[in-house]
């Protein structure tokens, strides 16, 4: 019997001589890329020429990787004396290159910090220039991203804001993957300005390692919640860290089996219509929303590297901007 079994396996082994035992195809995963705080997260400390240089580098990398992306704009960042045209040109680069733009409110205003009416006015004010640019490219404004992912302190406010957004033709752009690139980016940009390439490399290595941990964590949380991994939505920010290193980041994701899809395709996943009753003082990703809605707050999130927090705290930060009331 045993001999016959071995003989019966021979044709199979001849056909697949290199097939290792327990071989697994890479997981088939999909993710959409979103990039917030345009025209640049650090727009206050960059001039228009630098913003355009950074934007060109970021978009060239995304095009080369054939990775679609939606950029989310804070139009307040356009208004710097004698630079408005230059800053608008940076937004136009996105549309000229075939990417999409959405609204991130005019002044990066949290729904948790102002009245619903004030927040709605900031949403409308944030549409002014972007809508015109989109129309010139035969596109419409489709997405809104909540600043700080703060979606309202109570369910009534949250639902009222959702109804308001739907009435203006918006779909909310959720986030499921977030490795706090903005915090690495602050330290990176400071090192870049000072020509400290050793620190730049250290920041990039730490960012990519932490990204891997974040993906491990949220992929598992996804499987625990849904029994599969929904198409994910990644939150990044318009920064030199991403302009210089998004190819490295996408390599990490490709090795995990990800392909890059549009936000529209990602949101077609059934997961995005799951019940979501999350409210809170703090913004949170949508996997947390769904987990908390089910009464299962997630545990053991990876720990953000403390040294990056300390370095970031020590940097001179932009003066707080006047609240939009
Ligand atoms: Zn933002």
PDB file of C-alpha atoms and ligand atoms in Angstrom:
ATOM      1  CA  UNK A   1       0.000   0.000   0.000  1.00  0.00           C
ATOM      2  CA  UNK A   2       2.647   2.445   1.093  1.00  0.00           C
ATOM      3  CA  UNK A   3       4.640   1.794  -2.045  1.00  0.00           C
ATOM      4  CA  UNK A   4       1.607   2.417  -4.215  1.00  0.00           C
ATOM      5  CA  UNK A   5       1.021   5.706  -2.440  1.00  0.00           C
ATOM      6  CA  UNK A   6       4.588   6.812  -3.128  1.00  0.00           C
ATOM      7  CA  UNK A   7       4.271   5.840  -6.787  1.00  0.00           C
ATOM      8  CA  UNK A   8       0.991   7.678  -7.063  1.00  0.00           C
ATOM      9  CA  UNK A   9       2.731  10.838  -5.786  1.00  0.00           C
ATOM     10  CA  UNK A  10       5.536  10.700  -8.336  1.00  0.00           C
ATOM     11  CA  UNK A  11       3.690  12.448 -11.174  1.00  0.00           C
ATOM     12  CA  UNK A  12       2.642  15.204  -8.756  1.00  0.00           C
ATOM     13  CA  UNK A  13       6.190  15.676  -7.482  1.00  0.00           C
ATOM     14  CA  UNK A  14       7.517  15.729 -11.032  1.00  0.00           C
ATOM     15  CA  UNK A  15       5.070  18.414 -11.995  1.00  0.00           C
ATOM     16  CA  UNK A  16       5.848  20.601  -8.971  1.00  0.00           C
ATOM     17  CA  UNK A  17       9.441  19.752  -8.041  1.00  0.00           C
ATOM     18  CA  UNK A  18      10.062  23.081  -6.342  1.00  0.00           C
ATOM     19  CA  UNK A  19       6.875  23.236  -4.330  1.00  0.00           C
ATOM     20  CA  UNK A  20       7.964  23.538  -0.703  1.00  0.00           C
ATOM     21  CA  UNK A  21       5.979  21.746   1.953  1.00  0.00           C
ATOM     22  CA  UNK A  22       3.343  24.055   3.500  1.00  0.00           C
ATOM     23  CA  UNK A  23       3.791  26.506   0.646  1.00  0.00           C
ATOM     24  CA  UNK A  24       1.303  29.328   0.896  1.00  0.00           C
ATOM     25  CA  UNK A  25       0.500  31.859  -1.760  1.00  0.00           C
ATOM     26  CA  UNK A  26       0.962  35.405  -0.385  1.00  0.00           C
ATOM     27  CA  UNK A  27      -2.265  36.636   1.173  1.00  0.00           C
ATOM     28  CA  UNK A  28      -4.428  38.545  -1.268  1.00  0.00           C
ATOM     29  CA  UNK A  29      -4.953  41.869   0.410  1.00  0.00           C
ATOM     30  CA  UNK A  30      -6.169  45.212  -0.855  1.00  0.00           C
ATOM     31  CA  UNK A  31      -5.683  48.726   0.435  1.00  0.00           C
ATOM     32  CA  UNK A  32      -6.520  52.283  -0.606  1.00  0.00           C
ATOM     33  CA  UNK A  33      -4.099  55.128   0.096  1.00  0.00           C
ATOM     34  CA  UNK A  34      -5.286  58.483   1.434  1.00  0.00           C
ATOM     35  CA  UNK A  35      -3.033  61.470   2.110  1.00  0.00           C
ATOM     36  CA  UNK A  36      -4.217  64.223   4.469  1.00  0.00           C
ATOM     37  CA  UNK A  37      -3.395  67.838   5.308  1.00  0.00           C
ATOM     38  CA  UNK A  38      -2.720  69.068   1.774  1.00  0.00           C
ATOM     39  CA  UNK A  39      -1.122  70.993   0.301  1.00  0.00           C
ATOM     40  CA  UNK A  40       1.404  69.948   2.985  1.00  0.00           C
ATOM     41  CA  UNK A  41       1.219  68.965   6.641  1.00  0.00           C
ATOM     42  CA  UNK A  42       3.995  71.497   7.381  1.00  0.00           C
ATOM     43  CA  UNK A  43       2.658  74.141   4.997  1.00  0.00           C
ATOM     44  CA  UNK A  44       3.337  76.827   7.632  1.00  0.00           C
ATOM     45  CA  UNK A  45       7.095  76.246   7.454  1.00  0.00           C
ATOM     46  CA  UNK A  46       7.500  75.636   3.711  1.00  0.00           C
ATOM     47  CA  UNK A  47       7.347  78.068   0.827  1.00  0.00           C
ATOM     48  CA  UNK A  48       5.269  77.423  -2.282  1.00  0.00           C
ATOM     49  CA  UNK A  49       8.236  76.205  -4.334  1.00  0.00           C
ATOM     50  CA  UNK A  50       9.154  73.608  -1.713  1.00  0.00           C
ATOM     51  CA  UNK A  51       5.549  72.423  -1.418  1.00  0.00           C
ATOM     52  CA  UNK A  52       5.461  71.930  -5.193  1.00  0.00           C
ATOM     53  CA  UNK A  53       8.797  70.090  -5.183  1.00  0.00           C
ATOM     54  CA  UNK A  54       7.592  67.779  -2.414  1.00  0.00           C
ATOM     55  CA  UNK A  55       4.261  67.179  -4.143  1.00  0.00           C
ATOM     56  CA  UNK A  56       5.930  66.349  -7.477  1.00  0.00           C
ATOM     57  CA  UNK A  57       8.193  63.779  -5.809  1.00  0.00           C
ATOM     58  CA  UNK A  58       5.338  62.142  -3.879  1.00  0.00           C
ATOM     59  CA  UNK A  59       3.064  61.919  -6.917  1.00  0.00           C
ATOM     60  CA  UNK A  60       5.819  60.611  -9.205  1.00  0.00           C
ATOM     61  CA  UNK A  61       6.450  57.764  -6.736  1.00  0.00           C
ATOM     62  CA  UNK A  62       2.738  56.910  -6.516  1.00  0.00           C
ATOM     63  CA  UNK A  63       2.415  56.954 -10.312  1.00  0.00           C
ATOM     64  CA  UNK A  64       5.445  54.722 -10.725  1.00  0.00           C
ATOM     65  CA  UNK A  65       3.914  52.270  -8.241  1.00  0.00           C
ATOM     66  CA  UNK A  66       0.527  52.531  -9.969  1.00  0.00           C
ATOM     67  CA  UNK A  67      -1.021  53.257  -6.584  1.00  0.00           C
ATOM     68  CA  UNK A  68      -4.225  55.344  -6.658  1.00  0.00           C
ATOM     69  CA  UNK A  69      -4.642  57.914  -3.888  1.00  0.00           C
ATOM     70  CA  UNK A  70      -7.069  60.538  -2.625  1.00  0.00           C
ATOM     71  CA  UNK A  71      -5.571  63.704  -1.137  1.00  0.00           C
ATOM     72  CA  UNK A  72      -7.498  65.639   1.523  1.00  0.00           C
ATOM     73  CA  UNK A  73      -7.188  69.424   1.545  1.00  0.00           C
ATOM     74  CA  UNK A  74      -7.225  72.070   4.279  1.00  0.00           C
ATOM     75  CA  UNK A  75      -7.803  75.174   2.187  1.00  0.00           C
ATOM     76  CA  UNK A  76      -6.682  77.487   4.984  1.00  0.00           C
ATOM     77  CA  UNK A  77      -3.147  76.362   4.107  1.00  0.00           C
ATOM     78  CA  UNK A  78      -3.501  78.007   0.694  1.00  0.00           C
ATOM     79  CA  UNK A  79      -3.669  81.505   2.127  1.00  0.00           C
ATOM     80  CA  UNK A  80      -0.127  82.716   2.588  1.00  0.00           C
ATOM     81  CA  UNK A  81       0.705  86.176   1.284  1.00  0.00           C
ATOM     82  CA  UNK A  82       1.961  86.153  -2.342  1.00  0.00           C
ATOM     83  CA  UNK A  83       1.924  82.335  -2.443  1.00  0.00           C
ATOM     84  CA  UNK A  84      -1.709  81.478  -3.083  1.00  0.00           C
ATOM     85  CA  UNK A  85      -1.223  80.683  -6.789  1.00  0.00           C
ATOM     86  CA  UNK A  86       1.800  78.503  -6.034  1.00  0.00           C
ATOM     87  CA  UNK A  87      -0.072  76.572  -3.369  1.00  0.00           C
ATOM     88  CA  UNK A  88      -3.060  76.055  -5.654  1.00  0.00           C
ATOM     89  CA  UNK A  89      -0.614  74.816  -8.292  1.00  0.00           C
ATOM     90  CA  UNK A  90       0.439  72.067  -5.849  1.00  0.00           C
ATOM     91  CA  UNK A  91      -3.202  70.925  -5.591  1.00  0.00           C
ATOM     92  CA  UNK A  92      -3.506  70.999  -9.366  1.00  0.00           C
ATOM     93  CA  UNK A  93      -0.527  68.664  -9.608  1.00  0.00           C
ATOM     94  CA  UNK A  94      -2.665  66.010  -7.909  1.00  0.00           C
ATOM     95  CA  UNK A  95      -5.494  66.349 -10.396  1.00  0.00           C
ATOM     96  CA  UNK A  96      -3.237  66.708 -13.450  1.00  0.00           C
ATOM     97  CA  UNK A  97      -1.534  63.440 -12.443  1.00  0.00           C
ATOM     98  CA  UNK A  98      -4.912  61.656 -12.289  1.00  0.00           C
ATOM     99  CA  UNK A  99      -5.364  61.570  -8.501  1.00  0.00           C
ATOM    100  CA  UNK A 100      -8.439  62.732  -6.610  1.00  0.00           C
ATOM    101  CA  UNK A 101      -8.915  65.433  -3.989  1.00  0.00           C
ATOM    102  CA  UNK A 102     -11.353  65.507  -1.071  1.00  0.00           C
ATOM    103  CA  UNK A 103     -12.251  67.906   1.749  1.00  0.00           C
ATOM    104  CA  UNK A 104     -10.546  67.825   5.165  1.00  0.00           C
ATOM    105  CA  UNK A 105     -12.354  71.021   6.313  1.00  0.00           C
ATOM    106  CA  UNK A 106     -10.993  74.541   5.804  1.00  0.00           C
ATOM    107  CA  UNK A 107      -9.157  74.893   9.098  1.00  0.00           C
ATOM    108  CA  UNK A 108      -8.588  71.258  10.190  1.00  0.00           C
ATOM    109  CA  UNK A 109     -11.442  71.699  12.637  1.00  0.00           C
ATOM    110  CA  UNK A 110     -12.466  68.893  14.952  1.00  0.00           C
ATOM    111  CA  UNK A 111     -16.170  68.127  15.183  1.00  0.00           C
ATOM    112  CA  UNK A 112     -15.483  67.431  18.867  1.00  0.00           C
ATOM    113  CA  UNK A 113     -14.290  70.990  19.562  1.00  0.00           C
ATOM    114  CA  UNK A 114     -16.873  73.287  17.973  1.00  0.00           C
ATOM    115  CA  UNK A 115     -20.626  73.349  17.524  1.00  0.00           C
ATOM    116  CA  UNK A 116     -22.126  71.292  14.728  1.00  0.00           C
ATOM    117  CA  UNK A 117     -23.087  74.483  12.911  1.00  0.00           C
ATOM    118  CA  UNK A 118     -19.548  75.911  13.121  1.00  0.00           C
ATOM    119  CA  UNK A 119     -18.141  72.612  11.877  1.00  0.00           C
ATOM    120  CA  UNK A 120     -20.559  72.480   8.957  1.00  0.00           C
ATOM    121  CA  UNK A 121     -19.551  76.020   7.982  1.00  0.00           C
ATOM    122  CA  UNK A 122     -15.900  74.956   8.051  1.00  0.00           C
ATOM    123  CA  UNK A 123     -16.720  72.027   5.758  1.00  0.00           C
ATOM    124  CA  UNK A 124     -18.442  74.357   3.275  1.00  0.00           C
ATOM    125  CA  UNK A 125     -15.624  76.906   3.465  1.00  0.00           C
ATOM    126  CA  UNK A 126     -13.169  74.097   2.756  1.00  0.00           C
ATOM    127  CA  UNK A 127     -14.818  73.353  -0.592  1.00  0.00           C
ATOM    128  CA  UNK A 128     -14.274  76.720  -2.264  1.00  0.00           C
ATOM    129  CA  UNK A 129     -11.091  76.277  -4.305  1.00  0.00           C
ATOM    130  CA  UNK A 130     -11.017  72.487  -4.447  1.00  0.00           C
ATOM    131  CA  UNK A 131     -14.474  72.287  -6.054  1.00  0.00           C
ATOM    132  CA  UNK A 132     -13.367  74.663  -8.824  1.00  0.00           C
ATOM    133  CA  UNK A 133     -10.178  72.679  -9.472  1.00  0.00           C
ATOM    134  CA  UNK A 134     -12.141  69.425  -9.528  1.00  0.00           C
ATOM    135  CA  UNK A 135     -14.707  70.889 -11.948  1.00  0.00           C
ATOM    136  CA  UNK A 136     -11.880  72.001 -14.254  1.00  0.00           C
ATOM    137  CA  UNK A 137     -10.827  68.341 -14.313  1.00  0.00           C
ATOM    138  CA  UNK A 138     -14.422  67.138 -14.831  1.00  0.00           C
ATOM    139  CA  UNK A 139     -14.545  65.703 -11.325  1.00  0.00           C
ATOM    140  CA  UNK A 140     -16.766  66.210  -8.291  1.00  0.00           C
ATOM    141  CA  UNK A 141     -15.972  66.441  -4.615  1.00  0.00           C
ATOM    142  CA  UNK A 142     -16.894  63.009  -3.247  1.00  0.00           C
ATOM    143  CA  UNK A 143     -15.109  62.482   0.067  1.00  0.00           C
ATOM    144  CA  UNK A 144     -14.710  64.108   3.442  1.00  0.00           C
ATOM    145  CA  UNK A 145     -12.087  63.083   5.970  1.00  0.00           C
ATOM    146  CA  UNK A 146     -12.722  64.085   9.594  1.00  0.00           C
ATOM    147  CA  UNK A 147      -9.799  66.043  11.112  1.00  0.00           C
ATOM    148  CA  UNK A 148      -8.186  63.970  13.910  1.00  0.00           C
ATOM    149  CA  UNK A 149     -10.724  61.267  12.912  1.00  0.00           C
ATOM    150  CA  UNK A 150     -13.010  62.972  15.436  1.00  0.00           C
ATOM    151  CA  UNK A 151     -16.562  62.137  14.424  1.00  0.00           C
ATOM    152  CA  UNK A 152     -18.563  63.739  17.272  1.00  0.00           C
ATOM    153  CA  UNK A 153     -18.839  63.530  21.029  1.00  0.00           C
ATOM    154  CA  UNK A 154     -22.345  62.103  20.982  1.00  0.00           C
ATOM    155  CA  UNK A 155     -24.366  59.977  18.623  1.00  0.00           C
ATOM    156  CA  UNK A 156     -26.877  62.705  17.745  1.00  0.00           C
ATOM    157  CA  UNK A 157     -24.103  65.079  16.612  1.00  0.00           C
ATOM    158  CA  UNK A 158     -22.480  62.272  14.703  1.00  0.00           C
ATOM    159  CA  UNK A 159     -25.686  61.335  12.880  1.00  0.00           C
ATOM    160  CA  UNK A 160     -26.591  64.991  12.177  1.00  0.00           C
ATOM    161  CA  UNK A 161     -23.125  65.573  10.684  1.00  0.00           C
ATOM    162  CA  UNK A 162     -23.507  62.430   8.557  1.00  0.00           C
ATOM    163  CA  UNK A 163     -26.889  63.621   7.244  1.00  0.00           C
ATOM    164  CA  UNK A 164     -25.403  67.058   6.465  1.00  0.00           C
ATOM    165  CA  UNK A 165     -22.466  65.477   4.603  1.00  0.00           C
ATOM    166  CA  UNK A 166     -24.728  63.140   2.635  1.00  0.00           C
ATOM    167  CA  UNK A 167     -26.940  66.105   1.648  1.00  0.00           C
ATOM    168  CA  UNK A 168     -23.877  67.825   0.140  1.00  0.00           C
ATOM    169  CA  UNK A 169     -22.892  64.705  -1.792  1.00  0.00           C
ATOM    170  CA  UNK A 170     -20.101  63.501   0.493  1.00  0.00           C
ATOM    171  CA  UNK A 171     -19.118  60.038   1.483  1.00  0.00           C
ATOM    172  CA  UNK A 172     -17.107  59.935   4.695  1.00  0.00           C
ATOM    173  CA  UNK A 173     -13.621  58.552   4.125  1.00  0.00           C
ATOM    174  CA  UNK A 174     -12.942  56.118   6.985  1.00  0.00           C
ATOM    175  CA  UNK A 175      -9.463  55.001   8.069  1.00  0.00           C
ATOM    176  CA  UNK A 176      -8.540  51.469   9.104  1.00  0.00           C
ATOM    177  CA  UNK A 177      -4.724  51.585   8.977  1.00  0.00           C
ATOM    178  CA  UNK A 178      -2.834  54.396  10.691  1.00  0.00           C
ATOM    179  CA  UNK A 179       0.819  54.263  11.767  1.00  0.00           C
ATOM    180  CA  UNK A 180       0.958  57.914  12.858  1.00  0.00           C
ATOM    181  CA  UNK A 181       3.306  58.886  10.032  1.00  0.00           C
ATOM    182  CA  UNK A 182       2.753  62.562  10.920  1.00  0.00           C
ATOM    183  CA  UNK A 183       4.669  62.121  14.154  1.00  0.00           C
ATOM    184  CA  UNK A 184       7.629  60.449  12.431  1.00  0.00           C
ATOM    185  CA  UNK A 185       7.385  63.097   9.685  1.00  0.00           C
ATOM    186  CA  UNK A 186       7.949  66.014  12.076  1.00  0.00           C
ATOM    187  CA  UNK A 187      11.230  64.526  13.319  1.00  0.00           C
ATOM    188  CA  UNK A 188      12.215  63.481   9.782  1.00  0.00           C
ATOM    189  CA  UNK A 189      11.634  66.921   8.264  1.00  0.00           C
ATOM    190  CA  UNK A 190      13.637  68.603  11.011  1.00  0.00           C
ATOM    191  CA  UNK A 191      16.547  66.169  10.456  1.00  0.00           C
ATOM    192  CA  UNK A 192      16.284  66.706   6.684  1.00  0.00           C
ATOM    193  CA  UNK A 193      16.470  70.473   7.102  1.00  0.00           C
ATOM    194  CA  UNK A 194      19.610  70.123   9.235  1.00  0.00           C
ATOM    195  CA  UNK A 195      21.169  67.561   6.884  1.00  0.00           C
ATOM    196  CA  UNK A 196      21.249  64.898   9.629  1.00  0.00           C
ATOM    197  CA  UNK A 197      21.008  61.869   7.343  1.00  0.00           C
ATOM    198  CA  UNK A 198      21.785  59.386  10.139  1.00  0.00           C
ATOM    199  CA  UNK A 199      18.714  60.531  12.063  1.00  0.00           C
ATOM    200  CA  UNK A 200      16.626  60.525   8.866  1.00  0.00           C
ATOM    201  CA  UNK A 201      17.545  56.861   8.309  1.00  0.00           C
ATOM    202  CA  UNK A 202      16.816  56.034  11.921  1.00  0.00           C
ATOM    203  CA  UNK A 203      13.361  57.626  11.659  1.00  0.00           C
ATOM    204  CA  UNK A 204      12.554  55.788   8.402  1.00  0.00           C
ATOM    205  CA  UNK A 205      13.650  52.430   9.855  1.00  0.00           C
ATOM    206  CA  UNK A 206      11.539  53.028  12.955  1.00  0.00           C
ATOM    207  CA  UNK A 207       8.543  54.144  10.855  1.00  0.00           C
ATOM    208  CA  UNK A 208       8.642  51.064   8.641  1.00  0.00           C
ATOM    209  CA  UNK A 209       9.064  48.709  11.616  1.00  0.00           C
ATOM    210  CA  UNK A 210       6.169  50.316  13.463  1.00  0.00           C
ATOM    211  CA  UNK A 211       4.053  50.172  10.284  1.00  0.00           C
ATOM    212  CA  UNK A 212       4.640  46.413  10.171  1.00  0.00           C
ATOM    213  CA  UNK A 213       3.475  46.098  13.794  1.00  0.00           C
ATOM    214  CA  UNK A 214       0.394  48.216  13.125  1.00  0.00           C
ATOM    215  CA  UNK A 215      -0.515  46.084  10.115  1.00  0.00           C
ATOM    216  CA  UNK A 216      -0.032  42.837  12.105  1.00  0.00           C
ATOM    217  CA  UNK A 217      -2.354  44.220  14.774  1.00  0.00           C
ATOM    218  CA  UNK A 218      -5.127  45.510  12.495  1.00  0.00           C
ATOM    219  CA  UNK A 219      -5.041  42.524  10.159  1.00  0.00           C
ATOM    220  CA  UNK A 220      -5.637  40.268  13.171  1.00  0.00           C
ATOM    221  CA  UNK A 221      -8.337  42.590  14.531  1.00  0.00           C
ATOM    222  CA  UNK A 222      -9.969  42.488  11.075  1.00  0.00           C
ATOM    223  CA  UNK A 223     -10.036  38.692  11.055  1.00  0.00           C
ATOM    224  CA  UNK A 224     -11.346  38.589  14.644  1.00  0.00           C
ATOM    225  CA  UNK A 225     -14.180  40.970  13.757  1.00  0.00           C
ATOM    226  CA  UNK A 226     -15.155  39.856  10.268  1.00  0.00           C
ATOM    227  CA  UNK A 227     -13.592  36.448   9.715  1.00  0.00           C
ATOM    228  CA  UNK A 228     -11.651  37.962   6.807  1.00  0.00           C
ATOM    229  CA  UNK A 229      -9.554  41.027   6.104  1.00  0.00           C
ATOM    230  CA  UNK A 230     -11.667  43.744   4.499  1.00  0.00           C
ATOM    231  CA  UNK A 231     -10.113  46.092   1.956  1.00  0.00           C
ATOM    232  CA  UNK A 232      -8.239  48.542   4.154  1.00  0.00           C
ATOM    233  CA  UNK A 233      -7.872  52.328   4.009  1.00  0.00           C
ATOM    234  CA  UNK A 234      -4.453  53.732   4.943  1.00  0.00           C
ATOM    235  CA  UNK A 235      -3.987  57.219   6.400  1.00  0.00           C
ATOM    236  CA  UNK A 236      -0.821  59.090   5.439  1.00  0.00           C
ATOM    237  CA  UNK A 237       0.069  62.788   5.411  1.00  0.00           C
ATOM    238  CA  UNK A 238       1.584  65.118   2.817  1.00  0.00           C
ATOM    239  CA  UNK A 239       5.178  65.322   4.063  1.00  0.00           C
ATOM    240  CA  UNK A 240       8.811  64.929   3.026  1.00  0.00           C
ATOM    241  CA  UNK A 241       8.845  61.589   4.874  1.00  0.00           C
ATOM    242  CA  UNK A 242       6.289  60.213   2.416  1.00  0.00           C
ATOM    243  CA  UNK A 243       7.686  62.063  -0.619  1.00  0.00           C
ATOM    244  CA  UNK A 244      11.149  60.567   0.015  1.00  0.00           C
ATOM    245  CA  UNK A 245      10.083  57.119   1.254  1.00  0.00           C
ATOM    246  CA  UNK A 246       6.607  56.121   0.096  1.00  0.00           C
ATOM    247  CA  UNK A 247       8.230  53.604  -2.264  1.00  0.00           C
ATOM    248  CA  UNK A 248       9.816  51.897   0.773  1.00  0.00           C
ATOM    249  CA  UNK A 249       6.449  51.883   2.518  1.00  0.00           C
ATOM    250  CA  UNK A 250       4.662  50.409  -0.511  1.00  0.00           C
ATOM    251  CA  UNK A 251       7.380  47.725  -0.736  1.00  0.00           C
ATOM    252  CA  UNK A 252       6.613  46.717   2.848  1.00  0.00           C
ATOM    253  CA  UNK A 253       2.918  46.484   1.999  1.00  0.00           C
ATOM    254  CA  UNK A 254       3.471  44.576  -1.270  1.00  0.00           C
ATOM    255  CA  UNK A 255       5.536  42.002   0.611  1.00  0.00           C
ATOM    256  CA  UNK A 256       2.523  41.497   2.873  1.00  0.00           C
ATOM    257  CA  UNK A 257       0.439  40.685  -0.219  1.00  0.00           C
ATOM    258  CA  UNK A 258      -1.292  44.052  -0.685  1.00  0.00           C
ATOM    259  CA  UNK A 259      -2.398  45.490  -3.974  1.00  0.00           C
ATOM    260  CA  UNK A 260      -3.392  49.119  -4.226  1.00  0.00           C
ATOM    261  CA  UNK A 261      -6.996  49.969  -5.060  1.00  0.00           C
ATOM    262  CA  UNK A 262      -9.041  53.153  -5.260  1.00  0.00           C
ATOM    263  CA  UNK A 263     -10.878  54.430  -2.205  1.00  0.00           C
ATOM    264  CA  UNK A 264     -14.104  53.845  -4.129  1.00  0.00           C
ATOM    265  CA  UNK A 265     -13.246  50.161  -4.569  1.00  0.00           C
ATOM    266  CA  UNK A 266     -12.120  49.771  -0.959  1.00  0.00           C
ATOM    267  CA  UNK A 267     -15.376  51.243   0.369  1.00  0.00           C
ATOM    268  CA  UNK A 268     -17.389  48.757  -1.704  1.00  0.00           C
ATOM    269  CA  UNK A 269     -16.339  46.146   0.867  1.00  0.00           C
ATOM    270  CA  UNK A 270     -19.335  45.111   2.997  1.00  0.00           C
ATOM    271  CA  UNK A 271     -17.359  45.834   6.172  1.00  0.00           C
ATOM    272  CA  UNK A 272     -17.897  49.561   5.635  1.00  0.00           C
ATOM    273  CA  UNK A 273     -21.636  49.178   6.136  1.00  0.00           C
ATOM    274  CA  UNK A 274     -21.174  47.449   9.513  1.00  0.00           C
ATOM    275  CA  UNK A 275     -22.987  48.986  12.495  1.00  0.00           C
ATOM    276  CA  UNK A 276     -20.917  51.859  13.894  1.00  0.00           C
ATOM    277  CA  UNK A 277     -22.073  53.653  17.008  1.00  0.00           C
ATOM    278  CA  UNK A 278     -18.689  54.828  18.197  1.00  0.00           C
ATOM    279  CA  UNK A 279     -18.616  58.162  19.988  1.00  0.00           C
ATOM    280  CA  UNK A 280     -15.828  59.571  22.086  1.00  0.00           C
ATOM    281  CA  UNK A 281     -13.552  62.425  22.996  1.00  0.00           C
ATOM    282  CA  UNK A 282     -10.747  60.829  21.019  1.00  0.00           C
ATOM    283  CA  UNK A 283     -10.675  60.087  17.317  1.00  0.00           C
ATOM    284  CA  UNK A 284     -10.264  56.420  16.429  1.00  0.00           C
ATOM    285  CA  UNK A 285      -9.920  54.227  13.374  1.00  0.00           C
ATOM    286  CA  UNK A 286     -12.924  52.397  11.991  1.00  0.00           C
ATOM    287  CA  UNK A 287     -11.753  48.940  13.089  1.00  0.00           C
ATOM    288  CA  UNK A 288     -11.860  50.337  16.633  1.00  0.00           C
ATOM    289  CA  UNK A 289     -15.301  51.832  15.902  1.00  0.00           C
ATOM    290  CA  UNK A 290     -16.649  48.452  14.838  1.00  0.00           C
ATOM    291  CA  UNK A 291     -14.972  46.570  17.693  1.00  0.00           C
ATOM    292  CA  UNK A 292     -16.259  49.004  20.341  1.00  0.00           C
ATOM    293  CA  UNK A 293     -19.759  48.973  18.792  1.00  0.00           C
ATOM    294  CA  UNK A 294     -19.732  45.210  19.305  1.00  0.00           C
ATOM    295  CA  UNK A 295     -18.695  45.658  22.928  1.00  0.00           C
ATOM    296  CA  UNK A 296     -15.223  44.286  22.263  1.00  0.00           C
ATOM    297  CA  UNK A 297     -12.725  47.134  22.687  1.00  0.00           C
ATOM    298  CA  UNK A 298      -9.439  45.966  21.144  1.00  0.00           C
ATOM    299  CA  UNK A 299      -6.429  45.324  23.378  1.00  0.00           C
ATOM    300  CA  UNK A 300      -2.656  45.251  23.061  1.00  0.00           C
ATOM    301  CA  UNK A 301      -2.149  47.827  20.332  1.00  0.00           C
ATOM    302  CA  UNK A 302       1.519  48.152  19.380  1.00  0.00           C
ATOM    303  CA  UNK A 303       3.428  50.765  21.362  1.00  0.00           C
ATOM    304  CA  UNK A 304       4.549  53.837  19.437  1.00  0.00           C
ATOM    305  CA  UNK A 305       8.339  54.362  19.745  1.00  0.00           C
ATOM    306  CA  UNK A 306       8.810  56.679  22.704  1.00  0.00           C
ATOM    307  CA  UNK A 307      12.018  58.252  21.401  1.00  0.00           C
ATOM    308  CA  UNK A 308      10.129  59.641  18.397  1.00  0.00           C
ATOM    309  CA  UNK A 309       7.523  61.203  20.697  1.00  0.00           C
ATOM    310  CA  UNK A 310      10.289  62.802  22.797  1.00  0.00           C
ATOM    311  CA  UNK A 311      12.103  64.141  19.725  1.00  0.00           C
ATOM    312  CA  UNK A 312       8.858  65.459  18.264  1.00  0.00           C
ATOM    313  CA  UNK A 313       7.967  67.245  21.514  1.00  0.00           C
ATOM    314  CA  UNK A 314      11.336  68.996  21.536  1.00  0.00           C
ATOM    315  CA  UNK A 315      10.767  70.484  18.059  1.00  0.00           C
ATOM    316  CA  UNK A 316       9.539  74.045  17.626  1.00  0.00           C
ATOM    317  CA  UNK A 317       5.902  73.666  16.598  1.00  0.00           C
ATOM    318  CA  UNK A 318       3.707  76.019  14.648  1.00  0.00           C
ATOM    319  CA  UNK A 319       1.884  78.545  16.820  1.00  0.00           C
ATOM    320  CA  UNK A 320      -1.682  77.405  17.456  1.00  0.00           C
ATOM    321  CA  UNK A 321      -3.997  78.848  14.849  1.00  0.00           C
ATOM    322  CA  UNK A 322      -7.055  80.848  15.803  1.00  0.00           C
ATOM    323  CA  UNK A 323     -10.055  78.561  16.090  1.00  0.00           C
ATOM    324  CA  UNK A 324     -12.647  78.863  13.337  1.00  0.00           C
ATOM    325  CA  UNK A 325     -15.897  79.827  15.004  1.00  0.00           C
TER     326      UNK A 325
HETATM  327 ZN1  LIG B   1      -5.453  66.010   9.205  1.00  0.00          ZN
END
